[in-house]
Short mmCIF file of C-alpha atoms and ligand atoms in Angstrom, two decimals:
data_model
loop_
_atom_site.label_atom_id
_atom_site.label_comp_id
_atom_site.label_asym_id
_atom_site.label_seq_id
_atom_site.Cartn_x
_atom_site.Cartn_y
_atom_site.Cartn_z
CA MET A 1 4.06 28.31 -19.35
CA THR A 2 2.40 30.20 -16.48
CA VAL A 3 4.18 29.97 -13.08
CA CYS A 4 1.75 28.87 -10.30
CA GLU A 5 1.58 30.78 -7.01
CA TYR A 6 4.28 29.65 -4.52
CA ARG A 7 2.77 27.71 -1.60
CA PRO A 8 5.17 26.88 1.29
CA GLY A 9 5.39 23.10 1.69
CA LEU A 10 3.34 22.87 -1.53
CA GLU A 11 0.23 23.11 0.68
CA GLY A 12 -2.87 22.48 -1.45
CA VAL A 13 -0.81 22.02 -4.64
CA PRO A 14 -1.63 18.80 -6.58
CA ALA A 15 1.63 16.95 -7.40
CA THR A 16 -0.01 14.10 -9.29
CA GLN A 17 -3.27 12.44 -10.32
CA SER A 18 -3.84 9.29 -8.30
CA SER A 19 -6.54 6.66 -7.68
CA ILE A 20 -4.78 4.90 -4.81
CA SER A 21 -6.24 6.63 -1.75
CA TYR A 22 -8.42 9.54 -0.76
CA VAL A 23 -8.57 11.74 2.35
CA ASP A 24 -11.42 14.07 3.33
CA GLY A 25 -9.74 16.18 6.02
CA GLN A 26 -12.88 18.05 7.05
CA ASN A 27 -14.95 14.91 7.67
CA GLY A 28 -12.15 12.56 8.79
CA ILE A 29 -12.49 10.08 5.93
CA LEU A 30 -9.71 7.85 4.54
CA GLU A 31 -10.30 5.40 1.66
CA TYR A 32 -7.90 2.92 0.01
CA ARG A 33 -8.99 2.35 -3.61
CA GLY A 34 -12.41 3.67 -2.53
CA ILE A 35 -12.83 1.34 0.47
CA ARG A 36 -13.19 3.11 3.87
CA ILE A 37 -10.29 2.46 6.24
CA ASP A 38 -12.57 1.21 9.06
CA LYS A 39 -13.87 -1.58 6.79
CA LEU A 40 -10.35 -2.65 5.82
CA ALA A 41 -9.22 -2.48 9.46
CA LYS A 42 -12.11 -4.77 10.41
CA HIS A 43 -12.12 -7.26 7.51
CA SER A 44 -8.78 -7.20 5.66
CA THR A 45 -5.21 -8.29 6.37
CA PHE A 46 -2.15 -6.15 5.69
CA LEU A 47 -1.06 -8.32 2.76
CA GLU A 48 -4.54 -8.27 1.21
CA THR A 49 -4.62 -4.47 1.63
CA SER A 50 -1.12 -4.20 0.12
CA TYR A 51 -2.33 -6.15 -2.92
CA LEU A 52 -5.36 -3.83 -3.18
CA LEU A 53 -3.20 -0.70 -3.02
CA ILE A 54 -0.55 -1.91 -5.48
CA TRP A 55 -2.66 -3.74 -8.10
CA GLY A 56 -5.88 -1.75 -7.64
CA GLN A 57 -8.39 -4.42 -6.64
CA LEU A 58 -8.96 -6.92 -3.84
CA PRO A 59 -7.31 -10.26 -4.71
CA THR A 60 -9.25 -13.50 -5.18
CA GLN A 61 -8.42 -16.18 -2.62
CA ASP A 62 -6.06 -17.85 -5.12
CA GLU A 63 -4.33 -14.55 -5.92
CA LEU A 64 -3.91 -13.82 -2.22
CA ASP A 65 -2.64 -17.34 -1.45
CA GLU A 66 -0.03 -17.03 -4.23
CA PHE A 67 1.02 -13.53 -3.06
CA GLU A 68 1.34 -14.70 0.56
CA HIS A 69 3.37 -17.74 -0.53
CA GLU A 70 5.78 -15.55 -2.51
CA ILE A 71 6.20 -13.21 0.47
CA ARG A 72 6.94 -16.13 2.84
CA TYR A 73 9.56 -17.45 0.40
CA HIS A 74 11.39 -14.12 0.17
CA ARG A 75 11.57 -13.08 3.85
CA ARG A 76 15.22 -14.13 4.35
CA LEU A 77 18.09 -11.67 3.97
CA LYS A 78 21.27 -12.17 1.96
CA TYR A 79 24.05 -13.02 4.44
CA ARG A 80 26.05 -10.04 3.13
CA ILE A 81 23.30 -7.69 4.30
CA ARG A 82 23.36 -9.31 7.74
CA ASP A 83 27.16 -8.99 7.74
CA MET A 84 26.80 -5.30 6.78
CA MET A 85 24.44 -4.80 9.73
CA LYS A 86 27.11 -6.23 12.07
CA CYS A 87 29.20 -3.14 11.24
CA PHE A 88 26.46 -0.71 12.28
CA PRO A 89 26.94 0.98 15.68
CA GLU A 90 24.49 -0.36 18.32
CA SER A 91 23.68 3.26 19.17
CA GLY A 92 22.59 4.03 15.58
CA HIS A 93 18.93 4.79 14.98
CA PRO A 94 17.03 1.83 13.47
CA MET A 95 15.64 4.08 10.71
CA ASP A 96 19.19 4.80 9.51
CA ALA A 97 19.94 1.07 9.59
CA LEU A 98 16.76 0.37 7.62
CA GLN A 99 17.54 3.03 5.01
CA ALA A 100 21.03 1.58 4.50
CA CYS A 101 19.68 -1.97 4.15
CA ALA A 102 16.89 -0.99 1.77
CA ALA A 103 19.41 0.75 -0.49
CA ALA A 104 21.77 -2.24 -0.21
CA LEU A 105 19.10 -4.52 -1.70
CA GLY A 106 19.72 -2.67 -4.94
CA LEU A 107 23.26 -4.10 -5.01
CA PHE A 108 21.83 -7.60 -5.37
CA TYR A 109 19.02 -6.79 -7.80
CA SER A 110 20.63 -4.12 -9.96
CA ARG A 111 18.85 -5.02 -13.21
CA ARG A 112 16.29 -2.34 -14.05
CA ALA A 113 13.37 -3.58 -16.17
CA LEU A 114 10.73 -1.09 -15.15
CA GLU A 115 8.52 -1.96 -18.12
CA ASP A 116 8.38 -5.64 -17.13
CA PRO A 117 5.40 -6.54 -14.86
CA ALA A 118 7.34 -9.54 -13.55
CA TYR A 119 10.19 -7.21 -12.46
CA ILE A 120 7.68 -4.91 -10.75
CA ARG A 121 6.08 -7.84 -8.91
CA ALA A 122 9.46 -9.28 -7.86
CA ALA A 123 10.53 -5.92 -6.40
CA VAL A 124 7.20 -5.55 -4.57
CA VAL A 125 7.51 -9.04 -3.07
CA ARG A 126 11.15 -8.62 -2.03
CA LEU A 127 10.61 -5.24 -0.33
CA LEU A 128 7.39 -6.20 1.47
CA ALA A 129 8.97 -9.50 2.54
CA LYS A 130 12.41 -8.33 3.60
CA ILE A 131 11.83 -4.97 5.33
CA PRO A 132 10.33 -6.59 8.49
CA THR A 133 13.25 -9.05 8.62
CA MET A 134 15.70 -6.14 8.45
CA VAL A 135 13.98 -4.29 11.31
CA ALA A 136 13.88 -7.38 13.54
CA ALA A 137 17.46 -8.40 12.67
CA PHE A 138 18.89 -5.00 13.64
CA GLN A 139 17.02 -5.14 16.94
CA LEU A 140 18.59 -8.49 17.91
CA MET A 141 22.03 -7.65 16.53
CA ARG A 142 22.29 -4.31 18.35
CA LYS A 143 21.72 -6.34 21.55
CA GLY A 144 24.67 -8.53 20.54
CA ASN A 145 22.56 -11.52 19.52
CA ASP A 146 22.24 -13.41 16.24
CA PRO A 147 19.05 -12.61 14.33
CA VAL A 148 16.46 -15.40 14.14
CA GLN A 149 15.35 -16.74 10.77
CA PRO A 150 11.78 -16.01 9.65
CA ARG A 151 9.28 -18.82 10.29
CA ASP A 152 7.38 -19.90 7.19
CA ASP A 153 4.55 -21.34 9.30
CA LEU A 154 3.66 -17.91 10.73
CA ASP A 155 1.69 -15.24 8.90
CA TYR A 156 3.16 -11.82 8.11
CA SER A 157 2.50 -10.02 11.39
CA ALA A 158 2.99 -13.00 13.70
CA ASN A 159 6.32 -13.70 12.01
CA PHE A 160 7.54 -10.14 12.54
CA LEU A 161 6.67 -10.20 16.25
CA TYR A 162 8.30 -13.65 16.51
CA MET A 163 11.53 -12.42 14.86
CA LEU A 164 11.52 -9.35 17.11
CA ASN A 165 10.76 -10.97 20.49
CA GLU A 166 12.04 -14.54 19.75
CA ARG A 167 8.73 -16.05 20.83
CA GLU A 168 5.41 -16.66 19.14
CA PRO A 169 3.05 -13.74 19.80
CA ASP A 170 -0.38 -13.99 21.41
CA PRO A 171 -2.96 -14.28 18.56
CA LEU A 172 -4.69 -11.07 19.74
CA ALA A 173 -1.36 -9.20 19.66
CA ALA A 174 -0.59 -10.45 16.14
CA MET A 175 -4.09 -9.51 14.92
CA ILE A 176 -3.85 -6.02 16.42
CA PHE A 177 -0.39 -5.50 14.95
CA ASP A 178 -1.73 -6.48 11.52
CA VAL A 179 -4.50 -3.89 11.85
CA CYS A 180 -1.88 -1.26 12.75
CA LEU A 181 -0.01 -2.09 9.54
CA ASN A 182 -3.26 -1.68 7.61
CA LEU A 183 -3.87 1.74 9.15
CA HIS A 184 -0.35 2.96 8.32
CA ALA A 185 -0.10 1.52 4.79
CA GLU A 186 -1.07 4.55 2.69
CA HIS A 187 -2.07 8.19 2.99
CA THR A 188 -2.11 10.04 -0.37
CA ILE A 189 0.82 12.44 -1.04
CA ASN A 190 2.49 12.70 2.36
CA ALA A 191 6.15 13.74 2.53
CA SER A 192 7.69 10.26 2.29
CA THR A 193 5.37 9.18 -0.52
CA PHE A 194 6.23 12.38 -2.38
CA SER A 195 9.93 11.51 -1.92
CA ALA A 196 9.24 8.09 -3.36
CA MET A 197 7.47 9.60 -6.37
CA VAL A 198 10.22 12.13 -7.10
CA THR A 199 12.88 9.41 -6.88
CA ALA A 200 10.75 7.05 -8.99
CA SER A 201 10.30 9.71 -11.68
CA THR A 202 14.03 9.54 -12.56
CA LEU A 203 13.52 5.81 -13.40
CA THR A 204 15.98 4.60 -10.77
CA ASP A 205 15.48 1.21 -9.11
CA PRO A 206 12.68 0.55 -6.55
CA TYR A 207 15.21 -0.09 -3.75
CA ALA A 208 16.55 3.46 -4.11
CA VAL A 209 12.92 4.68 -4.18
CA VAL A 210 12.15 2.99 -0.85
CA ALA A 211 15.46 4.07 0.70
CA SER A 212 14.62 7.68 -0.23
CA ALA A 213 11.18 7.38 1.36
CA VAL A 214 12.56 5.77 4.55
CA GLY A 215 14.89 8.72 5.03
CA THR A 216 11.98 11.13 4.69
CA LEU A 217 9.65 9.21 7.01
CA ALA A 218 12.27 9.33 9.78
CA GLY A 219 11.74 13.03 10.55
CA PRO A 220 9.87 14.01 13.78
CA LEU A 221 7.31 16.05 11.83
CA HIS A 222 6.34 12.92 9.88
CA GLY A 223 6.78 9.26 10.85
CA GLY A 224 9.19 10.06 13.67
CA ALA A 225 6.37 11.66 15.70
CA ASN A 226 5.16 8.33 17.19
CA GLU A 227 8.46 7.94 19.04
CA GLU A 228 8.33 11.59 20.17
CA VAL A 229 4.79 11.10 21.57
CA ILE A 230 5.87 8.36 23.99
CA MET A 231 8.85 10.47 25.11
CA MET A 232 6.44 13.39 25.62
CA LEU A 233 4.01 11.27 27.71
CA GLU A 234 6.96 10.02 29.81
CA GLU A 235 8.11 13.63 30.31
CA ILE A 236 4.60 14.71 31.39
CA GLY A 237 4.64 11.82 33.87
CA SER A 238 1.20 12.26 35.47
CA VAL A 239 -2.35 13.34 34.61
CA GLU A 240 -1.96 16.28 37.00
CA ASN A 241 1.02 17.56 35.01
CA VAL A 242 -0.75 17.53 31.63
CA GLU A 243 -2.18 21.06 31.76
CA PRO A 244 1.00 22.73 33.07
CA TYR A 245 3.00 20.90 30.37
CA LEU A 246 0.57 21.90 27.63
CA ASP A 247 0.43 25.52 28.76
CA LYS A 248 4.23 25.67 28.65
CA CYS A 249 4.24 24.25 25.10
CA LEU A 250 1.72 26.85 24.00
CA GLU A 251 3.65 29.62 25.68
CA ASN A 252 6.82 28.50 23.86
CA LYS A 253 4.84 28.00 20.63
CA SER A 254 6.25 24.46 20.43
CA LYS A 255 4.35 21.74 18.56
CA ILE A 256 2.62 19.00 20.55
CA MET A 257 3.75 15.71 18.99
CA GLY A 258 0.98 13.49 17.66
CA PHE A 259 -1.36 16.42 17.04
CA GLY A 260 -2.19 18.46 13.98
CA HIS A 261 -2.17 17.52 10.31
CA ARG A 262 -1.80 19.25 6.97
CA VAL A 263 -5.06 17.69 5.75
CA TYR A 264 -7.14 16.51 8.74
CA LYS A 265 -8.81 19.35 10.65
CA VAL A 266 -10.70 16.84 12.81
CA LYS A 267 -9.47 13.73 14.68
CA ASP A 268 -7.58 11.43 12.30
CA PRO A 269 -9.85 8.39 11.73
CA ARG A 270 -6.79 6.17 12.21
CA ALA A 271 -6.25 7.65 15.69
CA THR A 272 -9.79 6.63 16.63
CA ILE A 273 -9.21 3.03 15.55
CA LEU A 274 -5.77 2.90 17.21
CA GLN A 275 -7.33 4.12 20.46
CA GLU A 276 -9.85 1.26 20.29
CA LEU A 277 -7.01 -1.21 19.64
CA ALA A 278 -5.08 0.14 22.63
CA GLU A 279 -8.11 -0.37 24.87
CA LYS A 280 -8.49 -3.98 23.60
CA LEU A 281 -4.86 -4.67 24.51
CA PHE A 282 -5.28 -3.05 27.94
CA GLU A 283 -8.30 -5.27 28.66
CA LYS A 284 -6.20 -8.39 28.09
CA PHE A 285 -2.70 -7.34 29.15
CA GLY A 286 -3.29 -4.56 31.69
CA ARG A 287 -3.72 -0.81 31.42
CA ASP A 288 -0.85 1.54 30.63
CA HIS A 289 -0.93 4.65 32.87
CA TYR A 290 0.47 6.71 29.97
CA TYR A 291 -2.92 6.11 28.33
CA ASP A 292 -4.66 8.15 31.02
CA ILE A 293 -2.16 10.95 30.40
CA ALA A 294 -2.81 10.72 26.64
CA VAL A 295 -6.59 10.88 27.04
CA GLU A 296 -6.29 13.94 29.31
CA LEU A 297 -3.88 15.58 26.84
CA GLU A 298 -6.31 14.97 23.98
CA ARG A 299 -9.13 16.54 26.03
CA LEU A 300 -7.12 19.67 26.83
CA VAL A 301 -5.62 20.11 23.34
CA GLU A 302 -9.12 19.90 21.87
CA ALA A 303 -10.29 22.56 24.36
CA LYS A 304 -7.39 24.90 23.65
CA LEU A 305 -6.54 24.22 19.97
CA GLY A 306 -9.62 22.53 18.52
CA HIS A 307 -10.67 25.87 17.04
CA LYS A 308 -7.47 25.75 14.93
CA GLY A 309 -8.22 22.22 13.72
CA ILE A 310 -5.54 20.66 15.91
CA TYR A 311 -6.59 17.11 16.83
CA PRO A 312 -4.81 13.74 17.34
CA ASN A 313 -3.19 12.29 14.22
CA VAL A 314 -2.16 8.71 13.48
CA ASP A 315 0.98 9.01 15.61
CA PHE A 316 -0.73 9.93 18.88
CA TYR A 317 -2.03 6.53 20.04
CA SER A 318 0.09 4.19 17.89
CA GLY A 319 3.02 4.23 20.31
CA LEU A 320 0.83 3.06 23.20
CA VAL A 321 -0.25 0.06 21.11
CA TYR A 322 3.32 -0.73 20.03
CA SER A 323 4.63 -0.44 23.61
CA LYS A 324 2.01 -2.96 24.76
CA LEU A 325 3.14 -5.29 21.95
CA GLY A 326 6.69 -5.21 23.33
CA ILE A 327 8.09 -3.04 20.54
CA PRO A 328 10.91 -0.70 21.70
CA THR A 329 10.18 3.03 21.28
CA ASP A 330 12.85 3.66 18.64
CA LEU A 331 11.36 0.89 16.48
CA PHE A 332 7.98 2.64 16.21
CA THR A 333 9.00 4.52 13.06
CA PRO A 334 10.56 1.45 11.41
CA VAL A 335 7.21 -0.28 12.06
CA PHE A 336 5.51 2.66 10.33
CA ALA A 337 7.94 2.08 7.43
CA ILE A 338 7.10 -1.66 7.28
CA ALA A 339 3.49 -0.66 6.63
CA ARG A 340 4.09 2.33 4.37
CA VAL A 341 6.25 0.33 1.96
CA ALA A 342 2.92 -0.83 0.50
CA GLY A 343 1.83 2.75 -0.23
CA TRP A 344 5.24 3.80 -1.53
CA LEU A 345 5.27 0.84 -3.93
CA ALA A 346 1.72 1.59 -5.09
CA HIS A 347 2.76 5.15 -5.94
CA TRP A 348 6.03 3.96 -7.53
CA LYS A 349 4.03 1.69 -9.86
CA GLU A 350 1.43 4.40 -10.59
CA GLN A 351 4.18 6.95 -11.29
CA LEU A 352 5.81 4.64 -13.85
CA GLU A 353 2.49 4.21 -15.64
CA ALA A 354 2.35 7.92 -16.52
CA ASN A 355 5.82 9.19 -15.76
CA ARG A 356 7.27 12.68 -16.18
CA ILE A 357 10.35 13.56 -14.15
CA PHE A 358 9.59 15.95 -11.31
CA ARG A 359 11.33 19.28 -11.88
CA PRO A 360 9.43 22.17 -10.19
CA THR A 361 10.50 25.77 -10.52
CA GLN A 362 11.23 28.50 -7.93
CA ILE A 363 10.64 32.15 -7.09
CA TYR A 364 14.20 33.55 -7.37
CA THR A 365 15.03 35.97 -4.53
CA GLY A 366 18.78 36.42 -5.18
CA ILE A 367 20.75 39.09 -7.11
CA HIS A 368 21.79 39.19 -10.81
CA ASN A 369 25.06 39.85 -12.68
CA ALA A 370 27.14 40.18 -9.48
CA PRO A 371 30.88 41.08 -9.79
CA TYR A 372 33.62 38.49 -9.07
CA ILE A 373 35.73 40.12 -6.26
CA PRO A 374 39.39 38.97 -6.10
CA ARG A 375 40.10 37.09 -2.83
CA GLY A 376 42.50 39.74 -1.47
CA GLU A 377 39.85 42.44 -1.78
CA ARG A 378 36.98 40.62 -0.07
CA GLN A 379 35.51 41.77 3.21
CA THR A 380 33.68 39.79 5.91
CA ALA A 381 29.99 40.52 6.51
CA GLU A 382 31.10 42.93 9.28
CA GLY A 383 33.07 44.96 6.72
CA GLU A 384 36.47 43.66 7.98
CA PRO A 385 39.07 42.83 5.29
CA VAL A 386 39.73 39.09 4.90
CA VAL A 387 43.02 38.25 6.75
CA PRO A 388 45.67 38.33 3.91
CA GLU A 389 47.79 35.41 5.27
CA LEU A 390 44.74 33.16 4.92
CA VAL A 391 44.75 34.03 1.26
CA ALA A 392 48.53 33.51 1.00
CA SER A 393 48.23 29.93 2.40
CA ASN A 394 45.94 28.90 -0.45
CA PRO A 395 47.99 27.08 -3.13
C1 SDX B 1 2.18 12.02 9.78
O1 SDX B 1 0.85 14.11 5.55
C2 SDX B 1 0.46 12.94 6.02
O2 SDX B 1 -0.49 12.33 5.59
C3 SDX B 1 1.34 12.41 7.14
C4 SDX B 1 0.80 11.16 7.86
C5 SDX B 1 0.82 9.94 6.95
O3 SDX B 1 0.04 9.02 7.21
O4 SDX B 1 1.72 9.88 6.08
O5 SDX B 1 -0.51 11.40 8.30
C6 SDX B 1 1.69 10.80 9.04
O6 SDX B 1 3.24 12.50 9.47
C7 SDX B 1 1.31 12.60 10.85
C8 SDX B 1 1.90 13.93 11.45
C9 SDX B 1 2.92 13.55 12.53
N1 SDX B 1 3.61 14.77 13.01
C10 SDX B 1 3.37 15.29 14.24
O7 SDX B 1 2.56 14.83 15.04
C11 SDX B 1 4.24 16.49 14.59
C12 SDX B 1 3.38 17.61 15.19
N2 SDX B 1 2.50 18.12 14.13
C13 SDX B 1 2.90 19.36 13.50
O8 SDX B 1 4.27 19.50 13.31
C14 SDX B 1 2.03 19.69 12.27
O9 SDX B 1 0.73 19.57 12.66
C15 SDX B 1 2.24 18.96 10.96
C16 SDX B 1 3.68 18.91 10.55
C17 SDX B 1 1.73 17.56 11.07
C18 SDX B 1 1.43 19.71 9.91
O10 SDX B 1 2.04 20.93 9.76
P1 SDX B 1 1.45 22.10 8.83
O11 SDX B 1 0.28 21.63 8.05
O12 SDX B 1 2.62 22.67 8.09
O13 SDX B 1 0.88 23.12 9.89
P2 SDX B 1 1.69 24.36 10.46
O14 SDX B 1 2.96 23.91 11.11
O15 SDX B 1 1.77 25.40 9.39
O16 SDX B 1 0.70 24.85 11.63
C19 SDX B 1 -0.48 25.59 11.32
C20 SDX B 1 -0.92 26.19 12.66
C21 SDX B 1 0.22 26.94 13.37
O17 SDX B 1 -0.35 27.89 14.22
P3 SDX B 1 -0.27 29.48 13.76
O18 SDX B 1 1.21 29.82 13.65
O19 SDX B 1 -1.00 29.57 12.44
O20 SDX B 1 -0.97 30.21 14.89
O21 SDX B 1 -1.30 25.13 13.57
C22 SDX B 1 -0.40 25.09 14.66
C23 SDX B 1 0.84 25.87 14.24
O22 SDX B 1 1.50 26.41 15.38
N3 SDX B 1 -0.05 23.68 14.89
C24 SDX B 1 0.23 23.17 16.09
C25 SDX B 1 0.50 21.81 15.85
N4 SDX B 1 0.41 21.54 14.56
C26 SDX B 1 0.08 22.69 13.95
N5 SDX B 1 0.28 23.73 17.31
C27 SDX B 1 0.60 22.91 18.34
N6 SDX B 1 0.88 21.59 18.21
C28 SDX B 1 0.84 21.02 16.99
N7 SDX B 1 1.12 19.70 16.86
#
């Protein structure tokens, strides 16, 4: 077997063959099962898009009605999971709470029947239905309140905003939130989806697969960037301070959160749609002055880094939309996870259909056939002998 060239971060290295989504990074194109993301953002709902991603085609009205009904029926959490959440520290990050709860689902559904389509569908329904309830429940419980039960009369996005804010959302807010979920649902072989695939390839349960992906999404270079962007805009504080702030980042060679992408070398098409959604919200609910800072930052980053293909990615404007919807900053990444569960599950299912356990190789850079040096004769890196009494104390 020939060993491929080592590429840091596996840049440009195909890890699978997939028909779920496609990204053209040079022309800013994203397609889910061949349908352009702007069409799905305009015409589809998150649950319809989830069905498309996972089962490969748009559902008929009857198929969608049945799927939506199943989701509504499975939104509630086992009381033991709610009791477990009561033990979490209020100061804990919601992504850690979500990862723990996603893994805990596996305690209740431990049977593994990965070859059974009914098992696959049941796992898809439970995870899509329960993840939003987990996020909203932790939010209320960390404030010392009881979580509210899901409302079966509300659709997916309206119900999440209701559980989070304890009041029915404005229809425009619920519609815009649903579009945000659509935009974040899938994005080929990003880090968290790759985690999901590697975990899936060992034939473990889907709850462990999603828990693995949640942990990966949490990082600031990936899904955690949306939270970092808002903190960055708050730190900049004014339009006048944008250029000095940016120049300091460039001088320190630090990354500007919400910009750059391994694949896109133009503005992320999702960022463009999210910017339009933010402006719709501002028209109805009032402008956010951080938006003016963001627009100025985008202008200056394009001027200074556009030649390197550094443009806004999906995380740059999403936080401004979520803030306007009343979502706390540290819940931005859990919201990203609510959406991306659809993509992770689509890749989990696709991986099982042609599975081979992931086991890459390495370029070994260590030594060979090294001697075993008795403890009393070892020296520290500075050439000092190890202190003998330390050795004597070992049993
Ligand atoms: C997501 O993969 C996906 O699809 C992810 C995602 C999805 O939907 O799943 O799209 C969601 O994770 C979006 C990305 C969110 N992360 C951020 O906004 C964090 C800031 N961005 C960077 O950390 C970075 O752009 C990455 C991590 C997104 C991509 O990193 P790469 O491809 O490994 O690029 P790199 O770090 O090797 O940088 C290449 C060059 C470097 O300059 P040189 O040393 O060659 O001169 O570009 C520069 C970098 O310094 N660069 C940046 C930059 N991103 C890259 N410079 C300033 N600010 C940035 N944000």
